[in-house]
């Protein structure tokens, strides 16, 4: 199992290239887990939609940082 570095939801929503590259998954890396974190509920929600398109095998949220 491969785990990505923690991915910033804010950086994903802003389309920061370095962050987007963390979502590029090859078949050789599978199974793969993508981990995201963030403070703003809206940004984490949008980032989850973006990560879904990468089709990870596991999707982890660091939800202790959300501001609700």
Short mmCIF file of C-alpha atoms in Angstrom, two decimals:
data_model
loop_
_atom_site.label_atom_id
_atom_site.label_comp_id
_atom_site.label_asym_id
_atom_site.label_seq_id
_atom_site.Cartn_x
_atom_site.Cartn_y
_atom_site.Cartn_z
CA UNK A 1 0.00 0.00 0.00
CA UNK A 2 1.30 3.44 -0.98
CA UNK A 3 0.23 6.54 0.95
CA UNK A 4 0.60 10.04 -0.46
CA UNK A 5 1.99 12.86 1.60
CA UNK A 6 -0.76 14.87 3.27
CA UNK A 7 -2.40 16.97 0.56
CA UNK A 8 -3.64 20.46 1.38
CA UNK A 9 -7.29 20.93 0.45
CA UNK A 10 -6.68 24.66 -0.06
CA UNK A 11 -3.83 23.96 -2.50
CA UNK A 12 -5.98 21.47 -4.43
CA UNK A 13 -8.82 23.96 -4.77
CA UNK A 14 -6.36 26.67 -5.92
CA UNK A 15 -4.95 24.15 -8.46
CA UNK A 16 -1.36 24.42 -7.23
CA UNK A 17 0.64 22.29 -9.68
CA UNK A 18 2.95 20.72 -7.08
CA UNK A 19 -0.09 19.60 -5.08
CA UNK A 20 -1.95 18.31 -8.13
CA UNK A 21 1.05 16.13 -9.00
CA UNK A 22 0.48 14.21 -5.75
CA UNK A 23 -2.77 12.92 -7.28
CA UNK A 24 -1.11 11.34 -10.31
CA UNK A 25 -1.27 7.60 -9.66
CA UNK A 26 0.24 4.88 -11.82
CA UNK A 27 -1.02 1.30 -11.80
CA UNK A 28 2.33 0.18 -10.37
CA UNK A 29 1.68 2.28 -7.25
CA UNK A 30 -1.67 0.67 -6.47
CA UNK A 31 -3.16 0.16 -4.02
CA UNK A 32 -2.79 3.82 -3.08
CA UNK A 33 -4.26 6.02 -0.35
CA UNK A 34 -4.62 9.79 -0.75
CA UNK A 35 -4.66 11.83 2.47
CA UNK A 36 -6.09 15.36 2.60
CA UNK A 37 -6.35 17.96 5.34
CA UNK A 38 -7.70 21.46 5.72
CA UNK A 39 -9.34 23.99 7.99
CA UNK A 40 -12.26 25.19 5.88
CA UNK A 41 -15.20 22.86 5.35
CA UNK A 42 -15.91 24.21 1.86
CA UNK A 43 -12.32 23.69 0.70
CA UNK A 44 -12.18 20.14 2.08
CA UNK A 45 -15.48 19.32 0.37
CA UNK A 46 -14.25 20.63 -2.99
CA UNK A 47 -10.89 18.89 -2.54
CA UNK A 48 -12.71 15.60 -1.91
CA UNK A 49 -14.43 15.98 -5.28
CA UNK A 50 -11.07 16.61 -6.94
CA UNK A 51 -9.46 13.59 -5.24
CA UNK A 52 -12.38 11.40 -6.29
CA UNK A 53 -11.38 11.96 -9.92
CA UNK A 54 -7.94 10.47 -9.16
CA UNK A 55 -9.70 7.22 -8.19
CA UNK A 56 -7.60 6.30 -5.14
CA UNK A 57 -8.11 2.91 -3.53
CA UNK A 58 -8.34 4.57 -0.09
CA UNK A 59 -9.26 8.16 0.74
CA UNK A 60 -8.27 9.54 4.16
CA UNK A 61 -9.35 12.83 5.76
CA UNK A 62 -7.53 14.56 8.59
CA UNK A 63 -10.75 16.04 9.93
CA UNK A 64 -9.45 17.33 13.22
CA UNK A 65 -8.49 20.55 11.45
CA UNK A 66 -11.94 21.50 10.14
CA UNK A 67 -13.47 24.80 11.17
CA UNK A 68 -17.21 24.23 11.47
#
